[in-house]
PDB file of C-alpha atoms and ligand atoms in Angstrom:
ATOM      1  CA  MET A   1     115.350 -30.706  27.791  1.00 69.00           C
ATOM      2  CA  SER A   2     113.477 -33.161  25.430  1.00 88.00           C
ATOM      3  CA  ARG A   3     115.220 -36.364  24.130  1.00 95.00           C
ATOM      4  CA  LYS A   4     116.590 -36.248  20.678  1.00 98.00           C
ATOM      5  CA  ILE A   5     115.378 -39.205  18.923  1.00 98.00           C
ATOM      6  CA  ALA A   6     116.478 -40.223  15.225  1.00 98.00           C
ATOM      7  CA  ILE A   7     115.524 -42.959  12.810  1.00 99.00           C
ATOM      8  CA  TYR A   8     118.104 -44.254  10.511  1.00 99.00           C
ATOM      9  CA  PRO A   9     115.940 -45.761   7.719  1.00 98.00           C
ATOM     10  CA  GLY A  10     117.272 -48.106   5.011  1.00 98.00           C
ATOM     11  CA  SER A  11     117.078 -51.473   3.473  1.00 98.00           C
ATOM     12  CA  PHE A  12     120.266 -53.038   5.137  1.00 98.00           C
ATOM     13  CA  ASP A  13     120.408 -55.955   2.678  1.00 98.00           C
ATOM     14  CA  PRO A  14     122.819 -56.859   4.252  1.00 98.00           C
ATOM     15  CA  PRO A  15     124.029 -54.392   6.912  1.00 98.00           C
ATOM     16  CA  THR A  16     127.662 -53.328   5.991  1.00 98.00           C
ATOM     17  CA  LYS A  17     130.725 -52.028   7.853  1.00 98.00           C
ATOM     18  CA  GLY A  18     129.554 -48.651   6.525  1.00 98.00           C
ATOM     19  CA  HIS A  19     126.019 -48.728   8.199  1.00 98.00           C
ATOM     20  CA  LEU A  20     127.815 -49.774  11.251  1.00 98.00           C
ATOM     21  CA  ASP A  21     130.072 -46.935  11.256  1.00 98.00           C
ATOM     22  CA  LEU A  22     127.064 -44.579  10.835  1.00 98.00           C
ATOM     23  CA  ILE A  23     125.232 -46.109  13.689  1.00 98.00           C
ATOM     24  CA  ALA A  24     128.241 -45.592  15.941  1.00 98.00           C
ATOM     25  CA  ARG A  25     128.435 -41.960  14.772  1.00 98.00           C
ATOM     26  CA  GLY A  26     124.488 -41.323  15.152  1.00 98.00           C
ATOM     27  CA  SER A  27     124.586 -42.988  18.633  1.00 98.00           C
ATOM     28  CA  ARG A  28     127.078 -40.163  19.750  1.00 98.00           C
ATOM     29  CA  ILE A  29     125.008 -37.241  18.641  1.00 98.00           C
ATOM     30  CA  PHE A  30     121.346 -38.498  19.436  1.00 98.00           C
ATOM     31  CA  ASP A  31     119.990 -39.605  22.700  1.00 98.00           C
ATOM     32  CA  GLU A  32     118.077 -42.514  20.815  1.00 98.00           C
ATOM     33  CA  LEU A  33     118.864 -43.800  17.400  1.00 99.00           C
ATOM     34  CA  VAL A  34     116.161 -46.335  15.838  1.00 99.00           C
ATOM     35  CA  VAL A  35     117.511 -48.253  13.053  1.00 99.00           C
ATOM     36  CA  ALA A  36     114.463 -48.721  10.847  1.00 99.00           C
ATOM     37  CA  ILE A  37     114.463 -51.441   8.204  1.00 98.00           C
ATOM     38  CA  LEU A  38     111.901 -50.873   5.456  1.00 98.00           C
ATOM     39  CA  ARG A  39     109.409 -53.633   5.023  1.00 98.00           C
ATOM     40  CA  ASN A  40     108.958 -53.475   1.204  1.00 94.00           C
ATOM     41  CA  PRO A  41     106.957 -56.255  -0.217  1.00 90.00           C
ATOM     42  CA  GLU A  42     107.590 -54.916  -4.031  1.00 92.00           C
ATOM     43  CA  LYS A  43     111.381 -55.270  -3.665  1.00 91.00           C
ATOM     44  CA  THR A  44     112.968 -58.702  -3.491  1.00 95.00           C
ATOM     45  CA  SER A  45     115.574 -58.943  -0.929  1.00 97.00           C
ATOM     46  CA  LEU A  46     118.369 -61.450  -0.145  1.00 98.00           C
ATOM     47  CA  PHE A  47     117.675 -61.537   3.603  1.00 98.00           C
ATOM     48  CA  THR A  48     114.001 -61.520   5.143  1.00 98.00           C
ATOM     49  CA  VAL A  49     113.311 -58.464   7.245  1.00 98.00           C
ATOM     50  CA  ALA A  50     113.301 -60.875  10.399  1.00 98.00           C
ATOM     51  CA  GLU A  51     116.937 -61.890   9.420  1.00 98.00           C
ATOM     52  CA  ARG A  52     118.024 -58.291   8.934  1.00 98.00           C
ATOM     53  CA  LYS A  53     116.353 -57.253  12.235  1.00 98.00           C
ATOM     54  CA  GLU A  54     118.169 -59.944  14.085  1.00 98.00           C
ATOM     55  CA  MET A  55     121.502 -59.202  12.588  1.00 98.00           C
ATOM     56  CA  ILE A  56     121.581 -55.657  13.294  1.00 98.00           C
ATOM     57  CA  GLU A  57     120.202 -56.372  16.657  1.00 98.00           C
ATOM     58  CA  LEU A  58     123.284 -58.517  17.393  1.00 98.00           C
ATOM     59  CA  LEU A  59     125.658 -56.127  15.937  1.00 98.00           C
ATOM     60  CA  THR A  60     124.470 -53.220  17.910  1.00 98.00           C
ATOM     61  CA  SER A  61     123.851 -54.819  21.279  1.00 98.00           C
ATOM     62  CA  GLY A  62     126.625 -52.972  22.790  1.00 98.00           C
ATOM     63  CA  TYR A  63     124.918 -49.441  22.286  1.00 98.00           C
ATOM     64  CA  LYS A  64     122.479 -48.712  24.967  1.00 98.00           C
ATOM     65  CA  ASN A  65     120.692 -46.013  23.054  1.00 98.00           C
ATOM     66  CA  VAL A  66     120.513 -47.940  19.711  1.00 98.00           C
ATOM     67  CA  ARG A  67     117.211 -50.056  18.925  1.00 98.00           C
ATOM     68  CA  VAL A  68     116.227 -51.802  15.673  1.00 98.00           C
ATOM     69  CA  ASP A  69     112.706 -51.666  14.306  1.00 98.00           C
ATOM     70  CA  THR A  70     110.906 -52.299  10.883  1.00 98.00           C
ATOM     71  CA  PHE A  71     108.342 -50.077   9.228  1.00 98.00           C
ATOM     72  CA  GLU A  72     106.151 -49.884   6.272  1.00 97.00           C
ATOM     73  CA  GLY A  73     104.753 -46.734   4.439  1.00 97.00           C
ATOM     74  CA  LEU A  74     106.199 -43.302   4.504  1.00 98.00           C
ATOM     75  CA  THR A  75     109.352 -42.684   6.568  1.00 98.00           C
ATOM     76  CA  VAL A  76     108.052 -39.278   7.689  1.00 98.00           C
ATOM     77  CA  ASP A  77     105.025 -41.005   9.199  1.00 98.00           C
ATOM     78  CA  TYR A  78     107.123 -43.611  11.000  1.00 98.00           C
ATOM     79  CA  ALA A  79     109.265 -40.916  12.351  1.00 98.00           C
ATOM     80  CA  THR A  80     106.364 -38.787  13.580  1.00 98.00           C
ATOM     81  CA  SER A  81     104.939 -41.908  15.366  1.00 98.00           C
ATOM     82  CA  LEU A  82     108.148 -42.240  17.381  1.00 98.00           C
ATOM     83  CA  ARG A  83     108.348 -38.445  17.870  1.00 98.00           C
ATOM     84  CA  ALA A  84     111.703 -38.516  16.195  1.00 98.00           C
ATOM     85  CA  THR A  85     112.947 -35.074  15.092  1.00 98.00           C
ATOM     86  CA  ALA A  86     115.700 -36.501  12.602  1.00 98.00           C
ATOM     87  CA  VAL A  87     116.287 -38.730   9.787  1.00 98.00           C
ATOM     88  CA  LEU A  88     119.919 -39.964   9.730  1.00 98.00           C
ATOM     89  CA  ARG A  89     121.262 -40.925   6.416  1.00 98.00           C
ATOM     90  CA  GLY A  90     124.849 -41.596   5.113  1.00 98.00           C
ATOM     91  CA  ILE A  91     126.497 -39.928   2.310  1.00 97.00           C
ATOM     92  CA  ARG A  92     129.563 -41.831   0.864  1.00 95.00           C
ATOM     93  CA  ALA A  93     130.243 -39.657  -2.284  1.00 92.00           C
ATOM     94  CA  ILE A  94     129.102 -36.829  -4.185  1.00 91.00           C
ATOM     95  CA  SER A  95     127.122 -39.455  -6.353  1.00 90.00           C
ATOM     96  CA  ASP A  96     124.973 -40.168  -3.291  1.00 95.00           C
ATOM     97  CA  TYR A  97     124.034 -36.677  -2.916  1.00 95.00           C
ATOM     98  CA  GLU A  98     121.567 -36.063  -5.700  1.00 96.00           C
ATOM     99  CA  TYR A  99     119.303 -39.013  -4.521  1.00 96.00           C
ATOM    100  CA  GLU A 100     119.763 -38.176  -0.943  1.00 98.00           C
ATOM    101  CA  LEU A 101     118.982 -34.497  -1.568  1.00 98.00           C
ATOM    102  CA  GLN A 102     115.785 -35.327  -3.255  1.00 98.00           C
ATOM    103  CA  MET A 103     114.730 -37.622  -0.732  1.00 98.00           C
ATOM    104  CA  ALA A 104     115.546 -35.091   2.190  1.00 98.00           C
ATOM    105  CA  LEU A 105     113.673 -32.283   0.419  1.00 98.00           C
ATOM    106  CA  MET A 106     110.824 -34.570  -0.191  1.00 98.00           C
ATOM    107  CA  ASN A 107     110.541 -35.687   3.262  1.00 98.00           C
ATOM    108  CA  ARG A 108     110.791 -31.978   4.285  1.00 98.00           C
ATOM    109  CA  LYS A 109     107.941 -31.144   2.166  1.00 98.00           C
ATOM    110  CA  LEU A 110     105.871 -33.974   3.780  1.00 98.00           C
ATOM    111  CA  GLN A 111     106.750 -33.192   7.354  1.00 98.00           C
ATOM    112  CA  PRO A 112     108.524 -29.843   7.739  1.00 98.00           C
ATOM    113  CA  SER A 113     109.496 -30.425  11.355  1.00 98.00           C
ATOM    114  CA  LEU A 114     111.585 -33.377  10.514  1.00 98.00           C
ATOM    115  CA  GLU A 115     115.330 -32.788   9.657  1.00 98.00           C
ATOM    116  CA  THR A 116     117.616 -34.981   7.745  1.00 98.00           C
ATOM    117  CA  VAL A 117     120.970 -35.189   8.976  1.00 98.00           C
ATOM    118  CA  PHE A 118     123.615 -36.497   6.757  1.00 98.00           C
ATOM    119  CA  MET A 119     126.731 -38.067   8.215  1.00 97.00           C
ATOM    120  CA  MET A 120     129.857 -39.537   6.230  1.00 97.00           C
ATOM    121  CA  PRO A 121     131.185 -42.876   7.073  1.00 97.00           C
ATOM    122  CA  ALA A 122     134.865 -43.485   7.446  1.00 97.00           C
ATOM    123  CA  GLU A 123     136.350 -42.852   4.024  1.00 96.00           C
ATOM    124  CA  HIS A 124     137.867 -46.452   3.841  1.00 96.00           C
ATOM    125  CA  TYR A 125     134.070 -47.607   3.961  1.00 97.00           C
ATOM    126  CA  SER A 126     133.110 -45.102   1.242  1.00 95.00           C
ATOM    127  CA  TYR A 127     132.984 -47.762  -1.516  1.00 96.00           C
ATOM    128  CA  ILE A 128     130.836 -50.131   0.146  1.00 97.00           C
ATOM    129  CA  SER A 129     127.465 -50.793  -0.784  1.00 97.00           C
ATOM    130  CA  SER A 130     124.898 -53.654   0.110  1.00 98.00           C
ATOM    131  CA  ARG A 131     124.288 -54.189  -3.735  1.00 97.00           C
ATOM    132  CA  LEU A 132     127.951 -54.774  -4.178  1.00 98.00           C
ATOM    133  CA  VAL A 133     128.293 -57.105  -1.231  1.00 98.00           C
ATOM    134  CA  ARG A 134     125.374 -59.166  -2.490  1.00 98.00           C
ATOM    135  CA  GLU A 135     126.978 -59.263  -5.874  1.00 98.00           C
ATOM    136  CA  ILE A 136     130.465 -60.344  -4.721  1.00 98.00           C
ATOM    137  CA  ALA A 137     129.360 -62.738  -2.120  1.00 98.00           C
ATOM    138  CA  GLY A 138     127.136 -64.368  -4.579  1.00 97.00           C
ATOM    139  CA  MET A 139     129.973 -64.814  -6.912  1.00 96.00           C
ATOM    140  CA  GLY A 140     132.126 -66.348  -4.210  1.00 95.00           C
ATOM    141  CA  GLY A 141     134.248 -63.385  -3.641  1.00 97.00           C
ATOM    142  CA  PRO A 142     135.702 -62.089  -0.404  1.00 97.00           C
ATOM    143  CA  VAL A 143     133.562 -59.807   1.557  1.00 98.00           C
ATOM    144  CA  GLY A 144     135.385 -59.769   5.255  1.00 97.00           C
ATOM    145  CA  ALA A 145     136.465 -56.177   4.521  1.00 98.00           C
ATOM    146  CA  LEU A 146     133.143 -54.965   3.565  1.00 98.00           C
ATOM    147  CA  VAL A 147     131.000 -56.679   6.287  1.00 98.00           C
ATOM    148  CA  PRO A 148     131.109 -57.692   9.788  1.00 98.00           C
ATOM    149  CA  GLY A 149     132.145 -61.440  10.502  1.00 98.00           C
ATOM    150  CA  LEU A 150     128.530 -62.324  11.498  1.00 98.00           C
ATOM    151  CA  ILE A 151     127.400 -61.110   8.162  1.00 98.00           C
ATOM    152  CA  GLU A 152     129.845 -62.745   6.176  1.00 98.00           C
ATOM    153  CA  GLN A 153     128.847 -66.139   7.798  1.00 98.00           C
ATOM    154  CA  ARG A 154     125.230 -65.466   7.050  1.00 98.00           C
ATOM    155  CA  LEU A 155     126.021 -64.578   3.544  1.00 98.00           C
ATOM    156  CA  ARG A 156     128.048 -67.791   3.097  1.00 97.00           C
ATOM    157  CA  ALA A 157     125.126 -69.690   4.689  1.00 96.00           C
ATOM    158  CA  LYS A 158     122.719 -68.115   2.404  1.00 95.00           C
ATOM    159  CA  PHE A 159     124.405 -68.805  -0.834  1.00 95.00           C
ATOM    160  CA  LYS A 160     125.418 -72.099   0.232  1.00 89.00           C
ATOM    161  CA  SER A 161     122.082 -73.183   0.966  1.00 75.00           C
ATOM    162  CA  ALA A 162     120.746 -71.734  -2.425  1.00 70.00           C
ATOM    163  CA  GLY A 163     123.307 -73.876  -3.846  1.00 64.00           C
ATOM    164  CA  ASP A 164     124.865 -70.672  -5.340  1.00 58.00           C
ATOM    165  CA  PHE A 165     128.344 -70.016  -3.988  1.00 52.00           C
ATOM    166  CA  PRO A 166     130.553 -70.924  -6.756  1.00 51.00           C
ATOM    167  CA  LYS A 167     134.315 -71.293  -6.155  1.00 56.00           C
ATOM    168  CA  ARG A 168     136.110 -68.283  -7.378  1.00 59.00           C
ATOM    169  CA  SER A 169     139.224 -68.763  -9.523  1.00 52.00           C
ATOM    170  CA  THR A 170     142.548 -67.242  -8.311  1.00 46.00           C
ATOM    171  CA  SER A 171     143.168 -63.696  -7.036  1.00 42.00           C
ATOM    172  CA  LYS A 172     142.481 -61.450  -9.858  1.00 40.00           C
ATOM    173  CA  ALA A 173     139.010 -60.505  -8.749  1.00 37.00           C
ATOM    174  CA  SER A 174     139.901 -59.742  -5.108  1.00 38.00           C
ATOM    175  CA  ALA A 175     138.213 -57.271  -2.815  1.00 36.00           C
ATOM    176  CA  PRO A 176     137.210 -54.146  -4.450  1.00 37.00           C
ATOM    177  CA  GLN A 177     140.181 -51.751  -4.759  1.00 34.00           C
ATOM    178  CA  GLY A 178     141.032 -48.659  -6.692  1.00 34.00           C
ATOM    179  CA  LYS A 179     138.886 -47.541  -9.487  1.00 34.00           C
ATOM    180  CA  ARG A 180     136.804 -50.722  -9.717  1.00 35.00           C
ATOM    181  CA  GLY A 181     135.835 -50.630  -6.003  1.00 35.00           C
ATOM    182  CA  LYS A 182     134.813 -47.115  -6.331  1.00 36.00           C
ATOM    183  CA  THR A 183     132.124 -47.405  -8.518  1.00 38.00           C
ATOM    184  CA  ARG A 184     129.151 -45.323  -7.312  1.00 38.00           C
ATOM    185  CA  THR A 185     125.479 -46.385  -7.584  1.00 42.00           C
ATOM    186  CA  LYS A 186     122.407 -45.483  -6.121  1.00 47.00           C
ATOM    187  CA  LYS A 187     122.186 -46.630  -2.543  1.00 51.00           C
ATOM    188  CA  SER A 188     120.960 -49.864  -1.899  1.00 57.00           C
TER     189      SER A 188
HETATM  190  O1  PNS B   1     119.131 -48.126   2.024  1.00 86.03           O
HETATM  191  P1  PNS B   1     118.059 -47.562   1.072  1.00 86.03           P
HETATM  192  O2  PNS B   1     117.392 -48.594   0.305  1.00 86.03           O
HETATM  193  O3  PNS B   1     118.830 -46.551   0.313  1.00 86.03           O
HETATM  194  O4  PNS B   1     116.801 -46.875   1.823  1.00 86.03           O
HETATM  195  C1  PNS B   1     115.733 -46.179   1.134  1.00 86.03           C
HETATM  196  C2  PNS B   1     114.777 -45.642   2.068  1.00 86.03           C
HETATM  197  C3  PNS B   1     113.999 -46.982   2.830  1.00 86.03           C
HETATM  198  C4  PNS B   1     115.170 -44.743   3.091  1.00 86.03           C
HETATM  199  C5  PNS B   1     113.652 -44.957   1.287  1.00 86.03           C
HETATM  200  O5  PNS B   1     113.100 -45.701   0.149  1.00 86.03           O
HETATM  201  C6  PNS B   1     112.390 -44.759   1.997  1.00 86.03           C
HETATM  202  O6  PNS B   1     112.395 -43.754   2.924  1.00 86.03           O
HETATM  203  N1  PNS B   1     111.165 -45.356   1.783  1.00 86.03           N
HETATM  204  C7  PNS B   1     110.049 -45.418   2.488  1.00 86.03           C
HETATM  205  C8  PNS B   1     108.911 -44.840   1.661  1.00 86.03           C
HETATM  206  C9  PNS B   1     108.968 -43.128   1.659  1.00 86.03           C
HETATM  207  O7  PNS B   1     108.963 -42.557   2.549  1.00 86.03           O
HETATM  208  N2  PNS B   1     109.180 -42.906   0.491  1.00 86.03           N
HETATM  209  C10 PNS B   1     109.441 -41.390   0.201  1.00 86.03           C
HETATM  210  C11 PNS B   1     110.679 -40.999   0.425  1.00 86.03           C
HETATM  211  S1  PNS B   1     111.074 -39.270  -0.030  1.00 86.03           S
END
């Protein structure tokens, strides 16, 4: 029987606990899972592609069937070049669905033999997005509940070196909780 290869494409800027949860789940159902970081020169990012690749490699070193790569161009072309049969994407809430459905159907149009597989991260990660992590970390807020320790350190270093990590005043604006933390946005 042929090996089932899946790619998990995304920006991962930075990788979050939600991404890691999805990688763990994907690694259990596919023979090989390739975490594929999009090289997108048109989009400004906090971490370089090389930094993101290194971080995800460190975080996934315990998985024998997971590797990390970068790609540019169409996801379907990259998947085909690897003989992958599936694209793994995470759906956190119904608000993700519309965007993900459109992308999955467009990818199917482009490459009918490629299946998109949606998985849900653990519900306690469902409010986490890279965009919010960047925003909170950039304002000196706590992100320890949202990203692995390694990423928290890298975020601190990044904002410190940019001279951009202000001290937050008192506890009112703590980690996202309740309604505020559940804000749904397009994935990033
Ligand atoms: O983590 P993100 O930013 O939501 O990931 C989006 C990503 C990288 C999966 C998507 O933008 C993508 O597939 N880009 C590659 C270009 C492409 O194939 N575009 C057509 C998608 S239907």
